Short mmCIF file of C-alpha atoms and ligand atoms in Angstrom, two decimals:
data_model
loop_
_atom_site.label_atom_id
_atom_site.label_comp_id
_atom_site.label_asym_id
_atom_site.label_seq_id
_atom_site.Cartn_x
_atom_site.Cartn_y
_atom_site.Cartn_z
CA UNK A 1 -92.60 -55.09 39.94
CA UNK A 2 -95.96 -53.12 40.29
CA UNK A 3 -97.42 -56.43 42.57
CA UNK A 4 -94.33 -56.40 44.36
CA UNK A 5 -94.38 -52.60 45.29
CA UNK A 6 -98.80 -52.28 46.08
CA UNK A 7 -98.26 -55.17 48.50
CA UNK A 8 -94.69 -54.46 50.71
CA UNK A 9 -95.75 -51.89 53.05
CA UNK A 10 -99.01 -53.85 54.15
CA UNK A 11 -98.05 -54.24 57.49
CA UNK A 12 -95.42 -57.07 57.33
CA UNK A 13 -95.00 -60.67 56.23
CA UNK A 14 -96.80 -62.84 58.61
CA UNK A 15 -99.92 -60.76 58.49
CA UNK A 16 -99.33 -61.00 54.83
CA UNK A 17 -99.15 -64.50 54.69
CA UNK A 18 -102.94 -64.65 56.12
CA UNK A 19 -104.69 -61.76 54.52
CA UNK A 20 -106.06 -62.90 50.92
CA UNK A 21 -106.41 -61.09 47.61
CA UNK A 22 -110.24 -62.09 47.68
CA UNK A 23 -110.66 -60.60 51.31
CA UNK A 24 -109.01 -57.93 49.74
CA UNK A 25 -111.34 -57.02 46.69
CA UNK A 26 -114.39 -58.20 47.73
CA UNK A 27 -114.15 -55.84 51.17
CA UNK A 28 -113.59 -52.75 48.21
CA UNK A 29 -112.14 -50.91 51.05
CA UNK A 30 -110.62 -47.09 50.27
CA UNK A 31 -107.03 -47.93 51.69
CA UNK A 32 -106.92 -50.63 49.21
CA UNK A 33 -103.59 -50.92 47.85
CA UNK A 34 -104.56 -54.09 46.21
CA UNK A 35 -107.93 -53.01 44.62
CA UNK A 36 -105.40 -49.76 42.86
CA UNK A 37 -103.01 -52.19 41.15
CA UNK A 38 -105.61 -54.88 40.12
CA UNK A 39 -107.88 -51.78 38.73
CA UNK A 40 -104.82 -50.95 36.68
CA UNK A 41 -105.10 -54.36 34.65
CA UNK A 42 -107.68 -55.35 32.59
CA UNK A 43 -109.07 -57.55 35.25
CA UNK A 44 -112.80 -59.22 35.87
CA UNK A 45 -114.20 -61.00 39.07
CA UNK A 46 -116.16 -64.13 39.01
CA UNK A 47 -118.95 -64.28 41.76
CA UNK A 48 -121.08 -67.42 42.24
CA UNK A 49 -124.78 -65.67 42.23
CA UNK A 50 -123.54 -61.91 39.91
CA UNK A 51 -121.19 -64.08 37.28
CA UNK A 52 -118.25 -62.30 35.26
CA UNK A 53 -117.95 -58.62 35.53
CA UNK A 54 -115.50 -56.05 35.26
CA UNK A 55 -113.64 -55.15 38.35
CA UNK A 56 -114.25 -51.62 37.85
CA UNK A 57 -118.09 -52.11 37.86
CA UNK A 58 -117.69 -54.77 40.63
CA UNK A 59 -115.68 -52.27 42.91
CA UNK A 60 -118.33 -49.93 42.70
CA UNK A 61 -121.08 -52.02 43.36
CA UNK A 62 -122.98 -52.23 46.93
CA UNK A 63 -121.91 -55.10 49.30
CA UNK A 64 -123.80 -57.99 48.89
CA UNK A 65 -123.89 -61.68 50.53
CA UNK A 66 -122.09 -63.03 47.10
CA UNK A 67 -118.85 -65.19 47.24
CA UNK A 68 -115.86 -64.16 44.59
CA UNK A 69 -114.66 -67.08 43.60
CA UNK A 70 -112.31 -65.90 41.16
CA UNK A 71 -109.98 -63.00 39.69
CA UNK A 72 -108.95 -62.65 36.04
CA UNK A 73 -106.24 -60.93 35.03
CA UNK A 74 -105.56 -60.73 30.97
CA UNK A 75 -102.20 -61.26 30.16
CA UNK A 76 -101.53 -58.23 27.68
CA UNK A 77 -98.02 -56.61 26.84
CA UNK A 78 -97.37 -53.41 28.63
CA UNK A 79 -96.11 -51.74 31.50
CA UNK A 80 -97.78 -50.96 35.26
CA UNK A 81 -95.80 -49.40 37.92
CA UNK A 82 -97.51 -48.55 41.33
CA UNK A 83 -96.35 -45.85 43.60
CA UNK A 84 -98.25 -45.23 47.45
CA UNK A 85 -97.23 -42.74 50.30
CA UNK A 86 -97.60 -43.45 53.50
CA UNK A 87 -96.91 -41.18 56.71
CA UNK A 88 -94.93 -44.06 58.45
CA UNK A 89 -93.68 -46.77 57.17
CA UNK A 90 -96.45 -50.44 56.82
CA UNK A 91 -99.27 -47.69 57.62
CA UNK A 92 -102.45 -47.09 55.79
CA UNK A 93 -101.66 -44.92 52.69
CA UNK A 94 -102.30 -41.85 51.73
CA UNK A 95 -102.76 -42.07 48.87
CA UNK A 96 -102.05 -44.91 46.19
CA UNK A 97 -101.16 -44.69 42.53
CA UNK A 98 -100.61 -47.51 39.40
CA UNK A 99 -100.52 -45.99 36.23
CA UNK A 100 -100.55 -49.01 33.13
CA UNK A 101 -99.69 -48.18 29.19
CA UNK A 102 -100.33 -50.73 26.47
CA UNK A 103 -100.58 -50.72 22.99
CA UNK A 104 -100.95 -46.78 23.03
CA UNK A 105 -103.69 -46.63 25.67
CA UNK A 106 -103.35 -46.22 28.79
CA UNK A 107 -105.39 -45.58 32.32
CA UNK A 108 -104.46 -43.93 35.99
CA UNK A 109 -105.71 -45.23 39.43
CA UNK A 110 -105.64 -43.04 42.49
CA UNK A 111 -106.80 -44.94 45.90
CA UNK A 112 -106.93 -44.19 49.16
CA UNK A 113 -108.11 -40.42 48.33
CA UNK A 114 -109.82 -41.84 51.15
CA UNK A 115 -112.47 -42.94 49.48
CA UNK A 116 -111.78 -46.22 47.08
CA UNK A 117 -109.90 -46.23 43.90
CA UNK A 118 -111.44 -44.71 40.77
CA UNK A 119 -109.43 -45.02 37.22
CA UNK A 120 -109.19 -42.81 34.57
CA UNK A 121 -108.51 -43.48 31.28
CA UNK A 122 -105.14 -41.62 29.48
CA UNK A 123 -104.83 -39.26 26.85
CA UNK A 124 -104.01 -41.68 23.99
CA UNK A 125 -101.28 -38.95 22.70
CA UNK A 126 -99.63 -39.09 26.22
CA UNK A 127 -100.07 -42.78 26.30
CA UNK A 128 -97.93 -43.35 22.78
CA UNK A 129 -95.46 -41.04 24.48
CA UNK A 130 -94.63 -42.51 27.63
CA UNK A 131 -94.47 -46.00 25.26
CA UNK A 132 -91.90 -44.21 23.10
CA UNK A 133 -90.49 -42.78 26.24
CA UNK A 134 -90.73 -39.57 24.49
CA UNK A 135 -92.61 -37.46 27.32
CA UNK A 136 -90.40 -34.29 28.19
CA UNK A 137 -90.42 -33.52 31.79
CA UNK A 138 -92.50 -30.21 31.19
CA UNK A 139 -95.24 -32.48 29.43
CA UNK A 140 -95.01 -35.22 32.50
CA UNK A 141 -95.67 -32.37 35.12
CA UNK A 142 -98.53 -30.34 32.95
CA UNK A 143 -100.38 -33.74 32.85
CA UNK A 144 -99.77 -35.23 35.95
CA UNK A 145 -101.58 -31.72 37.37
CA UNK A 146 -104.27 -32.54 34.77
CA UNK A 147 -104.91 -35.73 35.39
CA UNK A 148 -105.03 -35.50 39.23
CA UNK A 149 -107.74 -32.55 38.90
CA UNK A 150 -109.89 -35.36 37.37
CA UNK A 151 -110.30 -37.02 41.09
CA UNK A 152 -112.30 -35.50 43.98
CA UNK A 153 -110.05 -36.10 47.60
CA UNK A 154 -111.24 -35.79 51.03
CA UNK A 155 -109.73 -35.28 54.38
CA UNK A 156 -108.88 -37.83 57.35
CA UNK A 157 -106.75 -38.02 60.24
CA UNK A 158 -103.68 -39.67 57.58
CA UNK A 159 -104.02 -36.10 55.86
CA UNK A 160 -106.30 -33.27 54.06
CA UNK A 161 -107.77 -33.20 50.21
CA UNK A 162 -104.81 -30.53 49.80
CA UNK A 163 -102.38 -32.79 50.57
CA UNK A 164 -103.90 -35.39 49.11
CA UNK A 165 -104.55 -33.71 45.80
CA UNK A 166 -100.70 -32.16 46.10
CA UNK A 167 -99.85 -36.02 46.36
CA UNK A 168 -101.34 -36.94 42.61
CA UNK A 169 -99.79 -34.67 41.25
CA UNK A 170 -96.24 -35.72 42.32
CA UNK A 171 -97.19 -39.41 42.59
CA UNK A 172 -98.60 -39.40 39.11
CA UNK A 173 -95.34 -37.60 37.21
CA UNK A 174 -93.34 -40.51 39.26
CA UNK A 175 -95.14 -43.05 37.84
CA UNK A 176 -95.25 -41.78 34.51
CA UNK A 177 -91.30 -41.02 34.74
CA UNK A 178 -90.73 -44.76 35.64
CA UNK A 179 -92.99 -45.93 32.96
CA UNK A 180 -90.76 -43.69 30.44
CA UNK A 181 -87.34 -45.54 31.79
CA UNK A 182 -89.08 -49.26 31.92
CA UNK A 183 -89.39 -48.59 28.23
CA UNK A 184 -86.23 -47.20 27.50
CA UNK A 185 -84.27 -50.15 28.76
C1 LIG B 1 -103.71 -53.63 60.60
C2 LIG B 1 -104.09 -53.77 59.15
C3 LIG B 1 -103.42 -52.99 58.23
C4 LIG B 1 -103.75 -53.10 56.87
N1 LIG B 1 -103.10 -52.30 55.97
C5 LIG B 1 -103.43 -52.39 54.67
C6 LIG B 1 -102.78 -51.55 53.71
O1 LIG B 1 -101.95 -50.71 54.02
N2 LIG B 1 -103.14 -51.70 52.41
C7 LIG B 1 -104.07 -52.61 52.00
O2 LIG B 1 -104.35 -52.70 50.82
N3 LIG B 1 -104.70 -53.41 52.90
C8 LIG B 1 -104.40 -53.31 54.20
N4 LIG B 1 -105.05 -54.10 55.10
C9 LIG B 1 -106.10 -55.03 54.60
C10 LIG B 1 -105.54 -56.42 54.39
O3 LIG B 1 -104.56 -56.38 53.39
C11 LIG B 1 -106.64 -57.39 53.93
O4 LIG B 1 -107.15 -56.96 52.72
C12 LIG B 1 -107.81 -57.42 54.85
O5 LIG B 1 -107.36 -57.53 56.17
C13 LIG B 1 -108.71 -58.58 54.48
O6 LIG B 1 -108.10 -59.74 55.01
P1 LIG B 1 -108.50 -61.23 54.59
O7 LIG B 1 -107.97 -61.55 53.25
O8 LIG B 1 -108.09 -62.09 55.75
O9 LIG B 1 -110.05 -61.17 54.44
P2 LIG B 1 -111.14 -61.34 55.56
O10 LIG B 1 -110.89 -60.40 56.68
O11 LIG B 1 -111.26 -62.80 55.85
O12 LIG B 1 -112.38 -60.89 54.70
C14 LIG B 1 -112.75 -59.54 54.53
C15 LIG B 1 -114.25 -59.54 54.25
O13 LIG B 1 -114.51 -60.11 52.96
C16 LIG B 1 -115.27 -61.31 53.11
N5 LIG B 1 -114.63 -62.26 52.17
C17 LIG B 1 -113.36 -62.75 52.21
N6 LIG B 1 -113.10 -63.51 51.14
C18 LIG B 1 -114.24 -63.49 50.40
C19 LIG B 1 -114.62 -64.09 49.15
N7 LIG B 1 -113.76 -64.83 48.43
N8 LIG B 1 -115.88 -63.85 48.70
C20 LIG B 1 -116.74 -63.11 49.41
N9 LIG B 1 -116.46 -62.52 50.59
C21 LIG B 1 -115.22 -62.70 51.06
C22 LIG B 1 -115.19 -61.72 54.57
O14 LIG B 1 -116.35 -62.38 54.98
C23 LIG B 1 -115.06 -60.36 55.24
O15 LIG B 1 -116.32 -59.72 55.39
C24 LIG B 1 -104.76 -54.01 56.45
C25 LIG B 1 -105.43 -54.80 57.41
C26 LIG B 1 -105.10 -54.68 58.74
C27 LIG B 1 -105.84 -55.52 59.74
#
């Protein structure tokens, strides 16, 4: 459901029927909720004149005149969920979150802080955790804290780096929390 949830508050369905995922990644734009969740994944981009790279190294490259002609997305086990706030319902976010765990890894992506989404990688202790669904709450909140410090935020008209930062925090422990339940069922 992660795809499901980074895409239904872009505006609405018609302008969603238009807007593409390439217009979407190659722009690397800092409200991306599209560029969070695909930076979650183990995902590359092909460009006609760069080749096959990363996305991660791809989103933070400078703009150039390339075409993306492709995105790959590896089709591993494991479980992404994707949170964003937004002030009003179908506006910019916030701030957006996917956190993914496989195989006892696992990485966070906060977007939108304004400035594009950067991921971090998880503790892999935490990591086997939430796949064992073993995380107490105390554990989820102490992390979620910890792993939000990691990000720098800055301040628009949509909200300050305070908020933004207070945001993580409580986006983060979400996601985690879901992550423990997907793998409890
Ligand atoms: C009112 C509004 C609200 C929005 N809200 C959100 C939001 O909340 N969250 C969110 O994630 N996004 C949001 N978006 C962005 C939207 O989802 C699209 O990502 C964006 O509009 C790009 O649209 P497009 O696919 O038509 O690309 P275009 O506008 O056609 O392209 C964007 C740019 O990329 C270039 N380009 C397009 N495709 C390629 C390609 N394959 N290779 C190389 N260059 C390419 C184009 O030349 C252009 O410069 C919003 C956009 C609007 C207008």
């Amino acid at each position: 459901g992660a795809a499901r949830e980074s895409v239904r508050s872009i505006v609405g369905v018609q302008f969603r029927n238009l807007a593409t995922v390439g217009g979407s990644i190659f722009g690397r734009f800092g409200f991306s909720d599209v560029l969070t969740l695909f930076l979650a994944l183990d995902t590359e981009v092909e460009l006609v004149h760069a080749g096959r790279m990363p996305l991660a190294e791809f989103a933070c490259s400078k703009r150039d005149r390339d075409v993306l002609v492709r995105l790959i997305v590896k089709k591993h086990e494991g479980v992404t969920v994707y949170q964003s706030h937004r002030n009003s319902r179908t506006d910019f976010p916030v701030l957006t979150c996917a956190v993914r765990v496989e195989d006892g890894k696992g990485c966070v992506v906060l977007g939108a802080r304004p400035v594009k989404a950067a991921r971090v990688e998880l503790p892999a202790e935490l990591a086997e955790k939430l796949a064992a669904g073993k995380a107490s709450a105390e554990e989820l909140k102490a992390a979620a804290s910890e792993i939000s410090d990691q990000f720098t935020y800055g301040s628009n008209m949509r909200g300050s780096a305070e908020y933004r930062h207070h945001l993580g925090r409580v986006l983060l422990r979400r996601c985690m929390e879901e992550i423990q339940k997907k793998e409890e069922q």
